[in-house]
Short mmCIF file of C-alpha atoms and ligand atoms in Angstrom, two decimals:
data_model
loop_
_atom_site.label_atom_id
_atom_site.label_comp_id
_atom_site.label_asym_id
_atom_site.label_seq_id
_atom_site.Cartn_x
_atom_site.Cartn_y
_atom_site.Cartn_z
CA MET N 25 148.74 -35.94 187.98
CA LYS N 26 149.28 -33.12 190.51
CA PRO N 27 146.59 -30.41 190.43
CA PRO N 28 147.83 -27.16 188.88
CA ARG N 29 149.19 -24.56 191.26
CA LYS N 30 147.78 -21.08 191.03
CA LEU N 31 149.98 -18.10 190.27
CA HIS N 32 148.87 -14.49 190.67
CA ILE N 33 151.20 -11.86 189.23
CA LYS N 34 150.75 -8.13 189.63
CA SER N 35 152.86 -5.75 187.57
CA TYR N 36 153.55 -2.10 188.24
CA GLY N 37 155.21 0.49 186.02
CA CYS N 38 156.52 0.20 182.50
CA GLN N 39 155.83 -2.01 179.48
CA MET N 40 158.98 -3.95 180.21
CA ASN N 41 157.41 -5.16 183.43
CA VAL N 42 154.36 -6.36 181.47
CA TYR N 43 156.66 -8.32 179.19
CA ASP N 44 158.75 -9.65 182.11
CA ALA N 45 155.58 -10.77 183.88
CA GLN N 46 154.57 -12.85 180.84
CA ARG N 47 158.01 -14.41 180.65
CA MET N 48 157.85 -15.32 184.37
CA VAL N 49 154.47 -16.97 183.78
CA ASP N 50 155.99 -18.89 180.82
CA THR N 51 158.98 -19.94 182.95
CA LEU N 52 156.75 -21.22 185.76
CA ALA N 53 154.26 -23.01 183.45
CA PRO N 54 156.44 -26.17 183.20
CA GLU N 55 156.42 -26.23 187.04
CA GLY N 56 152.64 -26.67 186.93
CA PHE N 57 151.63 -23.05 187.60
CA VAL N 58 148.58 -21.53 185.91
CA GLU N 59 147.57 -17.90 186.25
CA THR N 60 144.74 -16.79 188.51
CA ALA N 61 143.14 -13.36 188.63
CA SER N 62 143.11 -13.03 192.41
CA ALA N 63 145.78 -13.23 195.10
CA ASP N 64 143.24 -14.69 197.54
CA ASP N 65 143.28 -18.23 196.14
CA ALA N 66 146.87 -18.19 194.80
CA ASP N 67 149.64 -20.59 195.84
CA LEU N 68 152.21 -18.11 194.57
CA VAL N 69 151.94 -14.31 194.36
CA ILE N 70 154.54 -12.29 192.45
CA LEU N 71 154.69 -8.52 192.77
CA ASN N 72 156.60 -7.22 189.76
CA THR N 73 157.59 -3.82 191.06
CA CYS N 74 158.61 -0.39 189.79
CA HIS N 75 161.10 1.97 191.44
CA ILE N 76 160.96 4.90 189.03
CA ARG N 77 159.14 7.27 191.43
CA GLU N 78 158.67 7.18 195.18
CA LYS N 79 154.92 6.56 194.92
CA ALA N 80 155.52 3.48 192.77
CA SER N 81 157.85 1.85 195.30
CA GLU N 82 155.74 2.75 198.35
CA LYS N 83 152.77 0.91 196.78
CA VAL N 84 154.75 -2.32 197.13
CA TYR N 85 155.03 -2.11 200.90
CA SER N 86 151.32 -1.40 201.34
CA GLU N 87 150.45 -4.32 199.02
CA LEU N 88 152.82 -6.58 201.01
CA GLY N 89 150.98 -5.61 204.21
CA ARG N 90 147.71 -6.77 202.65
CA LEU N 91 149.29 -9.97 201.27
CA ARG N 92 150.64 -10.91 204.70
CA LEU N 93 147.05 -11.17 205.95
CA VAL N 94 146.07 -13.29 202.91
CA LYS N 95 149.06 -15.57 203.55
CA ASP N 96 148.17 -15.95 207.26
CA GLU N 97 144.58 -16.78 206.33
CA ALA N 98 145.78 -19.40 203.78
CA ALA N 99 148.07 -20.94 206.44
CA ARG N 100 145.12 -21.19 208.88
CA SER N 101 143.23 -23.23 206.27
CA GLY N 102 146.28 -25.47 205.77
CA ARG N 103 147.40 -23.98 202.43
CA ALA N 104 150.96 -22.80 201.82
CA MET N 105 151.34 -19.56 199.88
CA ASN N 106 154.63 -18.06 198.68
CA ILE N 107 155.24 -14.39 198.04
CA VAL N 108 157.87 -13.17 195.57
CA VAL N 109 158.96 -9.57 195.09
CA ALA N 110 160.47 -9.09 191.63
CA GLY N 111 161.36 -6.06 189.52
CA CYS N 112 163.21 -2.84 190.23
CA VAL N 113 162.22 -2.36 193.90
CA ALA N 114 163.53 -5.88 194.51
CA GLN N 115 166.77 -4.88 192.81
CA ALA N 116 167.16 -1.59 194.66
CA GLU N 117 165.82 -2.51 198.11
CA GLY N 118 166.26 -6.30 198.39
CA ASP N 119 167.63 -6.36 201.95
CA GLU N 120 165.14 -3.73 203.09
CA ILE N 121 162.25 -5.88 201.79
CA ILE N 122 163.55 -8.94 203.64
CA ARG N 123 163.83 -6.82 206.82
CA ARG N 124 160.50 -4.98 206.52
CA ALA N 125 158.31 -7.75 205.12
CA PRO N 126 158.76 -11.13 206.84
CA ALA N 127 156.00 -12.68 204.69
CA VAL N 128 158.18 -12.40 201.58
CA ASP N 129 159.85 -15.68 200.57
CA VAL N 130 161.84 -14.64 197.49
CA VAL N 131 163.32 -11.35 196.29
CA VAL N 132 164.51 -11.48 192.69
CA GLY N 133 166.01 -8.73 190.53
CA PRO N 134 165.07 -8.21 186.85
CA GLN N 135 168.17 -10.00 185.52
CA SER N 136 167.51 -13.24 187.43
CA TYR N 137 163.96 -14.29 186.54
CA HIS N 138 165.20 -17.44 184.88
CA HIS N 139 166.31 -18.64 188.35
CA LEU N 140 162.78 -18.39 189.77
CA PRO N 141 162.11 -22.16 189.87
CA GLN N 142 165.31 -22.78 191.91
CA LEU N 143 164.66 -19.80 194.19
CA LEU N 144 161.14 -21.04 194.89
CA ALA N 145 162.43 -24.55 195.62
CA ARG N 146 164.82 -23.00 198.14
CA ALA N 147 161.96 -21.05 199.73
CA ARG N 148 159.79 -24.17 199.95
CA GLY N 149 162.69 -25.83 201.79
CA GLY N 150 162.10 -23.27 204.54
CA GLY N 151 164.65 -20.56 203.70
CA ARG N 152 164.18 -17.11 202.23
CA ALA N 153 165.93 -16.49 198.94
CA ILE N 154 167.31 -13.26 197.57
CA GLU N 155 168.99 -12.81 194.19
CA THR N 156 169.75 -9.33 192.96
CA GLU N 157 173.10 -9.84 191.27
CA PHE N 158 173.58 -8.82 187.64
CA PRO N 159 174.64 -12.22 186.21
CA VAL N 160 176.64 -12.10 183.00
CA GLN N 161 174.39 -14.60 181.19
CA ASP N 162 171.68 -13.35 178.88
CA LYS N 163 168.57 -14.19 180.88
CA PHE N 164 166.48 -14.28 177.70
CA GLY N 165 168.32 -17.38 176.56
CA PHE N 166 167.17 -19.15 179.73
CA LEU N 167 163.57 -17.98 180.02
CA ALA N 168 161.03 -20.47 178.67
CA ALA N 169 159.27 -19.54 175.42
CA PRO N 170 155.50 -19.08 175.71
CA GLN N 171 153.23 -21.99 174.76
CA PRO N 172 151.01 -21.42 171.68
CA GLU N 173 147.87 -21.34 173.90
CA ALA N 174 149.46 -18.65 176.10
CA ILE N 175 150.31 -16.51 173.05
CA ARG N 176 146.78 -16.83 171.66
CA ALA N 177 145.23 -15.96 175.03
CA ARG N 178 147.31 -12.76 175.21
CA GLY N 179 145.87 -11.34 172.01
CA ILE N 180 147.10 -10.02 168.71
CA SER N 181 149.48 -7.37 170.00
CA SER N 182 152.64 -8.28 171.84
CA PHE N 183 155.66 -6.64 173.46
CA VAL N 184 159.12 -8.02 172.74
CA THR N 185 162.09 -6.80 174.76
CA VAL N 186 165.06 -6.20 172.47
CA GLN N 187 167.25 -4.12 174.72
CA GLU N 188 167.60 -3.74 178.45
CA GLY N 189 169.39 -1.39 180.81
CA CYS N 190 170.76 2.06 180.22
CA ASP N 191 174.16 3.76 180.08
CA LYS N 192 172.86 7.32 179.92
CA PHE N 193 172.72 8.13 183.66
CA CYS N 194 170.24 10.99 183.58
CA THR N 195 170.70 12.51 187.01
CA PHE N 196 167.09 11.88 188.13
CA CYS N 197 166.79 8.26 187.01
CA VAL N 198 167.23 4.92 188.82
CA VAL N 199 167.12 2.74 185.70
CA PRO N 200 170.91 2.45 185.19
CA TYR N 201 171.16 1.21 188.81
CA THR N 202 168.17 -1.16 188.80
CA ARG N 203 168.37 -2.57 185.27
CA GLY N 204 172.12 -2.31 184.81
CA ALA N 205 174.21 -1.56 181.73
CA GLU N 206 172.77 -1.56 178.22
CA VAL N 207 172.45 -5.04 176.71
CA SER N 208 170.93 -5.84 173.29
CA ARG N 209 169.57 -9.24 172.30
CA PRO N 210 170.94 -10.84 169.12
CA VAL N 211 168.82 -10.34 165.99
CA ALA N 212 168.32 -14.09 165.41
CA LYS N 213 166.77 -14.57 168.89
CA ILE N 214 164.37 -11.68 168.34
CA VAL N 215 163.41 -12.95 164.87
CA ASP N 216 162.70 -16.42 166.31
CA GLU N 217 160.54 -14.95 169.05
CA VAL N 218 158.57 -12.71 166.66
CA ARG N 219 158.08 -15.58 164.20
CA ARG N 220 156.70 -17.76 166.98
CA LEU N 221 154.32 -14.97 168.02
CA ALA N 222 153.22 -14.38 164.41
CA ASP N 223 152.63 -18.12 163.86
CA ASN N 224 150.21 -18.00 166.78
CA GLY N 225 148.16 -15.03 165.67
CA VAL N 226 150.12 -11.98 166.82
CA ARG N 227 149.84 -9.16 164.27
CA GLU N 228 151.47 -6.23 166.03
CA ILE N 229 154.82 -6.12 167.78
CA THR N 230 156.08 -3.35 170.03
CA LEU N 231 159.82 -3.60 170.54
CA ILE N 232 160.67 -2.42 174.02
CA GLY N 233 163.75 -1.33 175.90
CA GLN N 234 164.59 1.32 178.48
CA ASN N 235 166.47 3.00 175.68
CA VAL N 236 165.23 1.01 172.72
CA ASN N 237 166.88 3.01 169.96
CA ALA N 238 170.27 2.45 171.53
CA TYR N 239 169.74 -1.13 170.28
CA HIS N 240 172.94 -2.59 168.90
CA GLY N 241 172.41 -6.34 168.64
CA GLU N 242 174.54 -8.87 166.85
CA GLY N 243 173.13 -9.58 163.39
CA PRO N 244 173.23 -12.94 161.59
CA ASP N 245 176.13 -11.51 159.52
CA GLY N 246 178.19 -11.05 162.70
CA ARG N 247 177.88 -7.26 162.46
CA ILE N 248 176.16 -4.95 164.91
CA TRP N 249 172.69 -3.98 163.71
CA PRO N 250 170.96 -0.76 164.73
CA LEU N 251 167.23 -0.60 165.50
CA GLY N 252 166.26 0.54 161.98
CA ARG N 253 167.85 -2.54 160.45
CA LEU N 254 166.19 -4.83 162.99
CA LEU N 255 162.80 -3.25 162.16
CA ARG N 256 163.40 -3.90 158.45
CA ARG N 257 164.08 -7.57 159.17
CA LEU N 258 161.00 -7.94 161.37
CA ALA N 259 158.77 -6.26 158.76
CA GLU N 260 159.56 -9.23 156.46
CA ILE N 261 157.99 -11.76 158.84
CA ASP N 262 154.68 -13.12 157.53
CA GLY N 263 151.72 -12.05 159.61
CA ILE N 264 153.33 -8.99 161.23
CA VAL N 265 151.38 -5.99 159.98
CA ARG N 266 152.33 -3.36 162.54
CA LEU N 267 155.59 -2.51 164.26
CA ARG N 268 156.23 -0.02 167.05
CA TYR N 269 159.07 0.65 169.46
CA SER N 270 159.40 2.35 172.84
CA THR N 271 161.09 4.20 174.61
CA SER N 272 163.53 6.20 172.54
CA HIS N 273 166.17 8.68 173.53
CA PRO N 274 166.51 11.74 171.25
CA ARG N 275 170.30 11.33 171.07
CA ASP N 276 170.08 7.81 169.70
CA VAL N 277 167.87 8.55 166.71
CA ASP N 278 170.09 7.58 163.78
CA ASP N 279 169.64 7.53 159.99
CA SER N 280 168.67 3.85 160.02
CA LEU N 281 165.63 4.64 162.17
CA ILE N 282 164.55 7.65 160.09
CA GLU N 283 164.94 5.59 156.91
CA ALA N 284 162.90 2.75 158.43
CA HIS N 285 160.07 5.25 158.98
CA ARG N 286 160.45 6.42 155.40
CA ASP N 287 160.38 2.92 153.91
CA LEU N 288 158.33 0.59 156.10
CA PRO N 289 154.54 0.90 155.88
CA ALA N 290 154.27 -1.48 158.86
CA LEU N 291 156.23 0.90 161.08
CA MET N 292 153.60 3.05 162.76
CA PRO N 293 153.91 6.84 162.43
CA PHE N 294 153.65 7.42 166.18
CA VAL N 295 156.87 7.95 168.12
CA HIS N 296 157.31 8.29 171.86
CA LEU N 297 160.29 10.60 172.19
CA PRO N 298 160.73 11.88 175.75
CA VAL N 299 162.34 15.29 176.16
CA GLN N 300 161.73 15.87 179.92
CA SER N 301 162.19 19.66 179.81
CA GLY N 302 162.19 22.56 177.35
CA SER N 303 164.99 24.41 179.16
CA ASN N 304 168.60 23.89 178.12
CA ARG N 305 169.76 24.72 181.64
CA ILE N 306 167.58 21.97 183.11
CA LEU N 307 168.42 19.49 180.33
CA ALA N 308 172.12 19.99 181.20
CA ALA N 309 171.43 19.51 184.93
CA MET N 310 169.50 16.35 184.04
CA ASN N 311 172.52 15.13 182.01
CA ARG N 312 170.22 14.51 179.05
CA ARG N 313 173.11 15.16 176.62
CA HIS N 314 170.97 17.10 174.15
CA THR N 315 169.63 20.63 173.84
CA VAL N 316 166.15 21.81 172.94
CA ASP N 317 167.36 22.59 169.41
CA ASP N 318 168.82 19.09 169.03
CA TYR N 319 165.43 17.68 170.00
CA VAL N 320 163.53 19.90 167.55
CA ARG N 321 165.95 18.89 164.78
CA VAL N 322 165.28 15.21 165.50
CA ILE N 323 161.52 15.81 165.28
CA ASP N 324 162.05 17.64 161.98
CA ARG N 325 164.01 14.69 160.57
CA PHE N 326 161.09 12.36 161.30
CA ARG N 327 158.59 14.84 159.88
CA ALA N 328 160.64 15.24 156.72
CA VAL N 329 160.19 11.56 155.82
CA ARG N 330 156.62 11.01 157.08
CA GLN N 331 154.13 13.82 157.07
CA ASP N 332 151.59 11.86 159.07
CA ILE N 333 153.94 11.19 161.98
CA ALA N 334 152.80 12.18 165.48
CA PHE N 335 154.74 12.34 168.74
CA SER N 336 154.30 11.76 172.41
CA SER N 337 156.76 12.55 175.17
CA ASP N 338 157.59 12.43 178.88
CA PHE N 339 158.08 15.55 180.98
CA ILE N 340 159.32 16.07 184.51
CA VAL N 341 158.21 19.23 186.32
CA GLY N 342 159.93 20.62 189.39
CA PHE N 343 163.40 19.20 188.75
CA PRO N 344 165.80 20.81 191.29
CA GLY N 345 166.54 24.39 190.26
CA GLU N 346 163.66 24.62 187.75
CA SER N 347 162.62 28.29 187.68
CA GLU N 348 159.37 29.72 186.38
CA GLU N 349 161.35 30.72 183.28
CA ASP N 350 162.60 27.16 182.74
CA PHE N 351 159.06 25.90 183.09
CA ALA N 352 157.79 28.50 180.61
CA ALA N 353 160.38 27.14 178.15
CA THR N 354 158.85 23.66 178.58
CA LEU N 355 155.38 25.04 177.79
CA ALA N 356 156.84 26.82 174.76
CA LEU N 357 158.41 23.61 173.48
CA VAL N 358 155.14 21.70 173.88
CA THR N 359 153.39 24.46 171.97
CA GLN N 360 156.02 24.37 169.24
CA ILE N 361 156.01 20.59 168.75
CA GLY N 362 152.29 19.87 169.13
CA TYR N 363 151.94 16.41 170.71
CA ALA N 364 149.30 13.75 170.18
CA GLY N 365 149.66 13.05 173.92
CA ALA N 366 152.32 13.01 176.62
CA TYR N 367 153.04 11.85 180.15
CA SER N 368 154.07 14.37 182.77
CA PHE N 369 155.38 13.68 186.24
CA LYS N 370 156.37 15.63 189.31
CA TYR N 371 160.06 15.17 190.00
CA SER N 372 160.57 12.47 192.61
CA PRO N 373 164.02 12.23 194.25
CA ARG N 374 165.37 8.69 193.98
CA PRO N 375 167.93 7.53 196.53
CA GLY N 376 171.39 7.07 195.04
CA THR N 377 170.83 9.35 192.02
CA PRO N 378 172.84 12.59 191.66
CA ALA N 379 169.71 14.77 191.48
CA ALA N 380 168.60 13.52 194.90
CA GLU N 381 171.63 15.38 196.35
CA MET N 382 170.76 18.67 194.62
CA ARG N 383 169.81 21.39 197.09
CA GLU N 384 167.64 23.80 195.08
CA THR N 385 164.41 21.87 195.38
CA VAL N 386 161.13 23.22 194.01
CA CYS N 387 158.36 23.53 196.61
CA ALA N 388 155.40 21.14 196.41
CA ALA N 389 152.88 23.92 195.67
CA ASP N 390 154.88 25.14 192.65
CA MET N 391 155.30 21.57 191.38
CA ASP N 392 151.56 20.93 191.68
CA GLU N 393 150.70 24.14 189.92
CA ARG N 394 153.18 23.54 187.07
CA LEU N 395 151.96 19.98 186.60
CA VAL N 396 148.37 21.21 186.23
CA ARG N 397 149.37 23.87 183.67
CA LEU N 398 151.44 21.43 181.64
CA GLN N 399 148.75 18.76 181.70
CA GLU N 400 146.12 21.26 180.60
CA LEU N 401 148.22 22.19 177.59
CA ILE N 402 148.96 18.56 176.70
CA ASP N 403 145.28 17.60 177.15
CA SER N 404 144.20 20.38 174.82
CA GLN N 405 146.65 19.14 172.18
CA GLN N 406 145.57 15.54 172.62
CA SER N 407 141.94 16.40 172.36
CA ALA N 408 142.51 18.52 169.22
CA PHE N 409 144.43 15.60 167.75
CA ASN N 410 141.65 13.13 168.55
CA LYS N 411 138.88 15.44 167.31
CA ALA N 412 140.69 15.88 164.01
CA MET N 413 140.06 12.17 163.32
CA ILE N 414 136.30 12.71 163.13
CA GLY N 415 135.07 12.51 159.55
CA ASN N 416 138.24 10.78 158.37
CA THR N 417 138.67 7.16 157.36
CA VAL N 418 141.56 5.55 159.19
CA ASP N 419 143.11 2.10 159.41
CA VAL N 420 142.25 0.19 162.59
CA LEU N 421 143.83 -3.06 163.74
CA PHE N 422 141.06 -4.91 165.56
CA GLU N 423 142.03 -6.50 168.87
CA ARG N 424 139.07 -7.87 170.82
CA ALA N 425 135.40 -7.74 171.72
CA ALA N 426 134.57 -4.48 173.50
CA ARG N 427 132.53 -4.20 176.68
CA ASN N 428 129.33 -3.27 174.79
CA PRO N 429 127.76 -6.33 173.14
CA GLY N 430 128.39 -6.49 169.38
CA GLN N 431 131.19 -3.94 169.50
CA ILE N 432 134.76 -4.74 168.49
CA VAL N 433 137.64 -2.51 169.55
CA GLY N 434 140.93 -1.91 167.83
CA ARG N 435 143.59 0.77 167.61
CA THR N 436 144.49 3.39 165.07
CA ALA N 437 148.09 4.00 164.04
CA TYR N 438 148.24 6.51 166.93
CA LEU N 439 147.08 3.96 169.52
CA GLN N 440 143.66 5.58 169.87
CA PRO N 441 141.02 2.98 170.73
CA ALA N 442 138.40 2.77 167.97
CA HIS N 443 135.05 0.94 168.32
CA VAL N 444 132.78 -0.42 165.59
CA MET N 445 129.75 -2.71 165.53
CA ALA N 446 130.97 -5.83 163.69
CA SER N 447 131.44 -9.56 163.94
CA ALA N 448 134.39 -10.96 165.90
CA ASP N 449 135.83 -12.31 162.62
CA ILE N 450 137.53 -8.96 162.08
CA ILE N 451 139.83 -9.46 165.09
CA GLY N 452 143.41 -9.52 163.83
CA GLN N 453 142.61 -7.58 160.66
CA ILE N 454 143.42 -4.02 159.67
CA LEU N 455 140.32 -2.41 158.18
CA PRO N 456 139.39 1.13 157.20
CA VAL N 457 137.01 2.79 159.66
CA ARG N 458 135.07 5.97 159.08
CA ILE N 459 135.34 7.87 162.36
CA GLN N 460 132.02 9.41 163.41
CA SER N 461 132.49 10.62 166.96
CA LEU N 462 134.74 10.79 169.98
CA GLU N 463 133.81 9.67 173.48
CA ARG N 464 136.46 10.82 175.96
CA TYR N 465 139.59 9.14 174.49
CA SER N 466 137.76 6.55 172.33
CA LEU N 467 136.81 6.92 168.69
CA LEU N 468 133.52 5.51 167.44
CA GLY N 469 132.97 4.67 163.79
CA GLU N 470 131.79 2.24 161.17
CA LEU N 471 133.63 -0.11 158.84
CA ALA N 472 134.22 1.70 155.57
CA ALA N 473 134.52 0.37 152.07
CA ALA N 474 136.84 3.17 150.99
CA PRO N 475 140.58 3.03 151.68
CA PRO N 476 141.85 5.26 154.52
CA THR N 477 142.59 8.93 154.04
CA GLN N 478 146.16 10.01 154.68
CA PHE N 479 146.67 12.53 157.48
CA ALA N 480 149.06 15.40 156.95
CA PHE N 481 150.25 17.57 159.80
CA SER N 482 151.27 21.11 159.18
CA GLN N 483 153.98 22.42 161.52
CA PRO N 484 152.14 23.79 164.50
CA THR N 485 152.62 27.50 165.00
CA HIS N 486 150.23 27.96 167.92
CA SER N 487 149.04 26.14 170.98
CA SER N 488 147.35 23.14 169.38
CA PRO N 489 148.57 20.89 166.60
CA MET N 490 147.09 21.49 163.18
CA ILE N 491 145.86 18.28 161.66
CA THR N 492 144.10 18.17 158.37
CA GLY N 493 142.39 15.19 156.82
CA ALA N 494 143.65 15.17 153.24
N1 SAM R 510 164.54 6.03 178.72
C1 SAM R 510 163.48 6.94 178.63
C2 SAM R 510 164.03 8.33 178.32
O1 SAM R 510 165.19 8.55 178.39
O2 SAM R 510 163.27 9.22 178.07
C3 SAM R 510 162.65 7.00 179.88
C4 SAM R 510 162.41 5.81 180.70
S1 SAM R 510 161.79 6.14 182.31
C5 SAM R 510 161.53 4.51 182.78
C6 SAM R 510 160.15 6.76 182.03
C7 SAM R 510 159.91 8.18 182.48
O3 SAM R 510 159.83 8.27 183.89
C8 SAM R 510 161.00 9.17 182.13
O4 SAM R 510 160.94 9.58 180.79
C9 SAM R 510 160.75 10.30 183.08
O5 SAM R 510 159.88 11.26 182.54
C10 SAM R 510 160.09 9.60 184.26
N2 SAM R 510 161.00 9.59 185.42
C11 SAM R 510 162.14 8.91 185.55
N3 SAM R 510 162.71 9.19 186.74
C12 SAM R 510 161.90 10.09 187.36
C13 SAM R 510 161.96 10.77 188.61
N4 SAM R 510 162.97 10.59 189.44
N5 SAM R 510 160.95 11.60 188.92
C14 SAM R 510 159.91 11.79 188.07
N6 SAM R 510 159.80 11.18 186.89
C15 SAM R 510 160.79 10.33 186.53
FE1 SF4 R 511 166.62 6.78 182.70
FE2 SF4 R 511 165.94 7.06 180.13
FE3 SF4 R 511 167.84 8.61 181.18
FE4 SF4 R 511 168.31 5.99 180.79
S1 SF4 R 511 167.93 7.56 179.21
S2 SF4 R 511 168.85 7.18 182.59
S3 SF4 R 511 166.29 5.13 181.24
S4 SF4 R 511 165.63 8.55 181.71
#
């Protein structure tokens, strides 16, 4: 038997890249590849890249510089090493990578991972291979399913891609160019995948897609199912106790999704709903296709069916033309909604996007200053939200042993890490935990006999969200 070959894969960016990385590992497992933690002893290194902001793509070239030295060193000791660049930088800058980084053997776009074995064979034959077409086939049908041992090693929480690509064309965003048009996987394929995960110990599924609530997959009845209906079907699968989905677009929140939140206890009351800006003028320039009021109405619809629901969001500061007034409107919206957390980014012009051609750029100093102010406000909301957990009993799904001996860590419904002293038998179970203290972003508590208390959020009317333990 040939000795196993070592594969090191490094993912940048979004959850979809984490999922794609696992599927690449599964696809290469039948070729004899096993994962290794370091690039230094790997026979194959895959960089699974992100192109969403300039910083993310520049990281790839500096990592490739380092890998070239590792590859040269391996060659000196008589060992062949292949380097693959996958993901959205591969898609957007394939030829540039081949030109700038001679150590790279294969460049493969996100829609072609199922061709990796053939591309590698071509590279081993001495050529360099590049594949960044958008083939018509559904790649998911061709990617190998994970082996039971691989599923168990990855833990009790798993991502499942249900939708890929985007047709929205926000003016700042590269996704429609790197991931292509919106495609949804058929319901039956997703159900099979989730069942296989559940049979091997997975308890929590996060459905992912660049625009996950635009999901419109073919159902077993031949009709098109929206995300809410898919969630209902998945909630019936034995073993699945928690469901989440990310990332949603405010325009695509339909009644089926709101009703799923109303009816499904397994669907977690924590929704990532990016708004990007609180100014209608900037939202229009971003081509977001919704106003601030539309967004607030969507939030209200969720809150009307689940009082304990909490939100996170994404914001971009310094979009071309953003005035101090526009930025103040963003702060006002954050204050009005009251988030449990949010991501905020400085606008980064992406080549080929309409916003990159806009002239009225915001200077770096203003962007920096706005980012700090926004993050301070979001941090204060997040910390108020976390502190409000203290003294309450909340459900925690336990995931793994923590760093401190004897401690087990899990997550609350709101994805807050929660630590208790307990035996490892509780991994995979949802148990009530009485929260005693907060250490940075982690909750500390003890297993409780009593059932969890139900949180209720009153509409925030000032700068931090009001959360009351009922
Ligand atoms: N589909 C999601 C939506 O519509 O909200 C977002 C997906 S995108 C991969 C993740 C986040 O990256 C966006 O919500 C946005 O805040 C940020 N982002 C995208 N392009 C950006 C850019 N050019 N500069 C800065 N941030 C950007
Ligand atoms: Fe990008 Fe999201 Fe806009 Fe699609 S909806 S273009 S993924 S920001």
